[in-house]
CSV table of C-alpha atoms in Angstrom, one decimal:
chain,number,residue,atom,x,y,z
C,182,UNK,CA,-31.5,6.6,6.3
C,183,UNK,CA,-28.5,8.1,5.6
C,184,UNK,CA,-27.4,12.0,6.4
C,185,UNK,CA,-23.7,13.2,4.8
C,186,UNK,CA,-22.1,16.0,6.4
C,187,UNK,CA,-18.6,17.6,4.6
C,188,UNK,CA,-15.8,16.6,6.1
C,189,UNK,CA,-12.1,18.0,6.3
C,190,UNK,CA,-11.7,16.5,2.4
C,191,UNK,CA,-14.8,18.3,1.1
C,192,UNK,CA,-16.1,14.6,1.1
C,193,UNK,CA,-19.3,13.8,2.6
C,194,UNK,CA,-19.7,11.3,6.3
C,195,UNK,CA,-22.4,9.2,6.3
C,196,UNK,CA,-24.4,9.9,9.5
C,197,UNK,CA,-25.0,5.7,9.6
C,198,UNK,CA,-20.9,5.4,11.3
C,199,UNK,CA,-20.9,4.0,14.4
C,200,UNK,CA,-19.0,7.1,15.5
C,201,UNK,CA,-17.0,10.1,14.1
C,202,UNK,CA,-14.4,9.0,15.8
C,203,UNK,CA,-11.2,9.3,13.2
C,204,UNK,CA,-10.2,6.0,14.6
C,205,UNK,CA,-13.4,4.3,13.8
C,206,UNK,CA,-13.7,6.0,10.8
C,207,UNK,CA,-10.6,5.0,9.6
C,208,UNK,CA,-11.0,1.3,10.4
C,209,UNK,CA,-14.6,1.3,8.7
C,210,UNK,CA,-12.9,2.4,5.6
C,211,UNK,CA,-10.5,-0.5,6.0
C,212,UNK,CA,-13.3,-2.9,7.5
C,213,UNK,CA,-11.1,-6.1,8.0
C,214,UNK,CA,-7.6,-7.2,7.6
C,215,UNK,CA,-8.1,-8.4,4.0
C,216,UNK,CA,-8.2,-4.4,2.5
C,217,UNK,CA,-4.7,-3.7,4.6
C,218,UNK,CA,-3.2,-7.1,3.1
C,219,UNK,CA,-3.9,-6.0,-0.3
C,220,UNK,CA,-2.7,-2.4,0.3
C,221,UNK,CA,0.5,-4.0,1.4
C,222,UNK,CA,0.9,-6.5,-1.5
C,223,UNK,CA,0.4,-3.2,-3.7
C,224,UNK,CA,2.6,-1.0,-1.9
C,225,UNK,CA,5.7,-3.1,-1.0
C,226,UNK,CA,5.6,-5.6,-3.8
C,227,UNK,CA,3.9,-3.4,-6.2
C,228,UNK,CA,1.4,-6.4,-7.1
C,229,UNK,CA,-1.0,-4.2,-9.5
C,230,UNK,CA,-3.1,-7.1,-11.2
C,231,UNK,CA,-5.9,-9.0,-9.8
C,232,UNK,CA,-3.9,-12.3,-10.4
C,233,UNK,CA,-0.8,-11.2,-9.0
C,234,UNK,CA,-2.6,-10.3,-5.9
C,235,UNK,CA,-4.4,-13.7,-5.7
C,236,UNK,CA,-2.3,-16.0,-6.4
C,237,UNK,CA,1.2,-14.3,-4.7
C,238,UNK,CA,-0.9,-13.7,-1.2
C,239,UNK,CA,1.0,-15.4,1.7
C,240,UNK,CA,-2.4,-15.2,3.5
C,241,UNK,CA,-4.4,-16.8,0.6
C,242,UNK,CA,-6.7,-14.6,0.1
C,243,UNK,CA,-10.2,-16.0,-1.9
C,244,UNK,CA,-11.1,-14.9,-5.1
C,245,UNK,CA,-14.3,-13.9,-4.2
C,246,UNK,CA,-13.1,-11.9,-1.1
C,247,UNK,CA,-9.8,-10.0,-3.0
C,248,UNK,CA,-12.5,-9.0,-5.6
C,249,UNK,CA,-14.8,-7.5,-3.1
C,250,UNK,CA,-12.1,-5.5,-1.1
C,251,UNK,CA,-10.5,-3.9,-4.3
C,252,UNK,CA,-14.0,-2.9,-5.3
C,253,UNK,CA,-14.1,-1.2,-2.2
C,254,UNK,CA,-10.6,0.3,-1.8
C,255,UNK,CA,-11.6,1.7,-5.8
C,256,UNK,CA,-14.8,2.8,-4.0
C,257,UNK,CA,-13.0,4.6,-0.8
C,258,UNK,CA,-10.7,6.4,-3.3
C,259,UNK,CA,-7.6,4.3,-2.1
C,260,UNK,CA,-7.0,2.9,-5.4
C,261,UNK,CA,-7.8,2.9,-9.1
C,262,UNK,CA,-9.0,0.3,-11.3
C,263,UNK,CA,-7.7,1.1,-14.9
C,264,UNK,CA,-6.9,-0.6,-18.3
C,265,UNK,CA,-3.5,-2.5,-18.4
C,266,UNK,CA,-1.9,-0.2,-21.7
C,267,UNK,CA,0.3,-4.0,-22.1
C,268,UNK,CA,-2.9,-6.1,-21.7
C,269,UNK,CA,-6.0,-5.2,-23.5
C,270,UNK,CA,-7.8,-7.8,-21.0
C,271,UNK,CA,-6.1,-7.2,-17.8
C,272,UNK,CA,-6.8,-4.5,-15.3
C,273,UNK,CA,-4.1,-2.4,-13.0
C,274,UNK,CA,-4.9,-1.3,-10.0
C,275,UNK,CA,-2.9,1.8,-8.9
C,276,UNK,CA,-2.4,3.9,-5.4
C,277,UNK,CA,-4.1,7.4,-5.4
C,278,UNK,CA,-2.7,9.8,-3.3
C,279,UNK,CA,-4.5,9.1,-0.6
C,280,UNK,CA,-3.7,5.6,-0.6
C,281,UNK,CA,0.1,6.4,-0.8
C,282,UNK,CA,-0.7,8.0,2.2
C,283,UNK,CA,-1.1,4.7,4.0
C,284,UNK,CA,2.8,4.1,3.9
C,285,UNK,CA,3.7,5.9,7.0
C,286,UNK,CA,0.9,4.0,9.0
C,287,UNK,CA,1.9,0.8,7.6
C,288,UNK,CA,5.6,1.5,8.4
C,289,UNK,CA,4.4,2.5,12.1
C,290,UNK,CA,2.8,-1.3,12.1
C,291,UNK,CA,5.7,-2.7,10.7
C,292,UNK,CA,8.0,-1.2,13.2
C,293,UNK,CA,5.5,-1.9,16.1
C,294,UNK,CA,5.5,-5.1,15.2
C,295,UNK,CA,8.4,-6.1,15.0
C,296,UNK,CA,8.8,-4.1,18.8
C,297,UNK,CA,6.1,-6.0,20.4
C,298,UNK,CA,5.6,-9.6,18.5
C,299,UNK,CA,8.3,-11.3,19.2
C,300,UNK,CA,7.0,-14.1,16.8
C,301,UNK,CA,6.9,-11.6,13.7
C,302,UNK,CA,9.1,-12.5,10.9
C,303,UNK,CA,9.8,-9.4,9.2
C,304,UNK,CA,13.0,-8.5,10.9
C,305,UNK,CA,14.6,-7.4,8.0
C,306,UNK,CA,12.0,-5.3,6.2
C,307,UNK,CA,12.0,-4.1,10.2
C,308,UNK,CA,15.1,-3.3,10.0
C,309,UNK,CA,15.2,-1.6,6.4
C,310,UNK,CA,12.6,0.7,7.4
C,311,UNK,CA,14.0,1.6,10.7
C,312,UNK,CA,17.7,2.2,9.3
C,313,UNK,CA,16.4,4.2,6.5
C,314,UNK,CA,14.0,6.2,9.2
C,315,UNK,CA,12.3,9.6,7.3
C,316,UNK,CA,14.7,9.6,4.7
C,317,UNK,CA,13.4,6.2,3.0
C,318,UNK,CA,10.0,7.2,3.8
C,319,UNK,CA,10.0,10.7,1.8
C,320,UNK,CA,12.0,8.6,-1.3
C,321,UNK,CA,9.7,5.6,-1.3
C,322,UNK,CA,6.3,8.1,-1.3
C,323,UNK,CA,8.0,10.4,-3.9
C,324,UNK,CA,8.8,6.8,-5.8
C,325,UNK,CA,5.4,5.7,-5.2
C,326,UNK,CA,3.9,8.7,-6.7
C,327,UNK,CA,6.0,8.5,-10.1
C,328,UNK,CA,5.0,4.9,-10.4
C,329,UNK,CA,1.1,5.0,-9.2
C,330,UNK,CA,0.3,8.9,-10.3
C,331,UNK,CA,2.9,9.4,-13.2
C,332,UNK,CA,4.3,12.3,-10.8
C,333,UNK,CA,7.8,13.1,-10.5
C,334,UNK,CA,9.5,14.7,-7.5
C,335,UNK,CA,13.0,13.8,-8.0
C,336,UNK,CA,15.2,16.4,-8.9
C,337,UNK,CA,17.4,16.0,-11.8
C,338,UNK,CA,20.7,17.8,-11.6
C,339,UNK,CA,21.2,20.2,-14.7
C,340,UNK,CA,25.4,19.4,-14.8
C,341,UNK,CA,25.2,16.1,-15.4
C,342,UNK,CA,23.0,13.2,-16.5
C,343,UNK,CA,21.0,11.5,-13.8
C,344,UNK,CA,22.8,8.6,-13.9
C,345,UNK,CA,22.6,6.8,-10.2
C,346,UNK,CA,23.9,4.6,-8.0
C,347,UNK,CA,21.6,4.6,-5.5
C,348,UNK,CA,19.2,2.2,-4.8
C,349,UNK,CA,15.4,3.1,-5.2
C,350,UNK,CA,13.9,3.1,-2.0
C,351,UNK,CA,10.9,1.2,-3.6
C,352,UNK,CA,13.6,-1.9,-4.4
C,353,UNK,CA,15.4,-1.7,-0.9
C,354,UNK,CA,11.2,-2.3,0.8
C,355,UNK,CA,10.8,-5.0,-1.5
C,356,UNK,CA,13.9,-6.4,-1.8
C,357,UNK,CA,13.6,-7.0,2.4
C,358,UNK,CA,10.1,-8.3,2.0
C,359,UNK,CA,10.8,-10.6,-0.6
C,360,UNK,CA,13.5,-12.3,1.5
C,361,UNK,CA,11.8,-12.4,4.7
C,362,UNK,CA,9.0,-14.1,2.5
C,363,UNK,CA,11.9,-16.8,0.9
C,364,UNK,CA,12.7,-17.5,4.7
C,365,UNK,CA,9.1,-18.3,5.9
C,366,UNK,CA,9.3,-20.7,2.9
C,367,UNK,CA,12.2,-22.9,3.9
C-alpha cells in the first residue's frame, strides 16, 4: 500500500521508497544508468526523437528498454513527449525545467570523471566544461530553456541588432562530445 506525503515541490513521496533519503530518492527516480544515458544524449547532442536516441547511442541501447525509460523520465516530469510540428508521425521529446536542471549534476560527473578515471575518454568535453566553468553553465541552461521550453533569457541590446559572434554554449558542449565520440571511432 502506498501513503504520499507533500514534498518540497508540492509533489507527493510515496511512502513504498526505500528511504527519504534525497540521495536515494534521486537515484530511484533515475533507476539505472539507461535514464542518465538518454538525459545526456538529449542534453548534449540534443537527440529529441525516439530514433535518433536509438540508433546514435554509443551504449546501444535496446528498443524495448529506451522506450521504457522515456516513458518514465515523461512519467517523473524530466521530459515531455510531444507531437513533432515537422512530422505528423514522429514524436519530440523535450527537457522540462526540472530536467534542465540535471546539467550541473551531469557536468559535476563529467568533471569527476575525467579527475578520477583515468580511462575516460571525454577529455575534451572535460575540458570545455571546465574552461568555460559557471559562465558556460548559466549560457547553456538559459540555451537549453529557449530550445526545450520556448523561453528566452538572452538579453537583446536595444542599439544594435543582435547579430553575434559568439559561439552558443549549446554548440561548444556538442561540438566537444561529437569529437571525443569521432576519436573512440578510429
Amino acid at each position: 500500500m502506498q501513503h504520499a506525503t507533500p514534498n518540497r515541490s508540492g509533489g507527493r513521496v510515496h511512502k513504498d521508497h526505500r528511504s527519504e533519503c534525497v540521495i536515494n530518492l534521486t537515484v530511484e527516480i533515475f533507476g539505472d544508468q539507461w535514464s542518465l544515458l538518454v538525459i545526456r544524449d538529449i542534453i548534449f547532442m540534443n537527440r529529441r526523437h525516439f530514433r535518433e536516441l536509438l540508433t546514435k547511442s554509443v551504449e546501444g541501447i535496446a528498443s524495448n528498454i529506451l522506450a521504457d525509460r522515456l516513458q518514465r523520465l515523461v512519467q517523473q516530469g524530466i521530459i515531455v513527449k510531444s507531437q513533432d510540428p515537422s512530422h505528423k508521425q514522429k514524436a519530440i521529446y523535450s527537457l522540462t525545467d526540472r530536467g534542465i536542471e540535471l546539467l550541473p549534476l551531469l557536468m559535476e560527473m563529467v568533471a569527476w570523471g575525467h579527475k578520477c578515471l583515468p580511462a575516460s575518454r571525454l577529455r575534451g568535453l572535460a575540458q570545455v566544461l571546465e574552461e568555460g566553468g559557471p559562465k558556460l553553465r548559466a549560457e547553456f541552461m538559459a540555451e537549453l530553456r529557449e530550445t526545450h521550453l520556448g523561453k528566452s533569457s538572452i538579453k537583446k541590446s536595444a542599439r544594435r541588432p543582435a547579430r553575434s559572434t559568439r559561439i552558443p554554449a549549446m554548440q561548444k558542449v556538442q561540438a566537444a562530445f561529437e569529437a571525443e565520440l569521432a576519436k573512440r571511432k578510429q
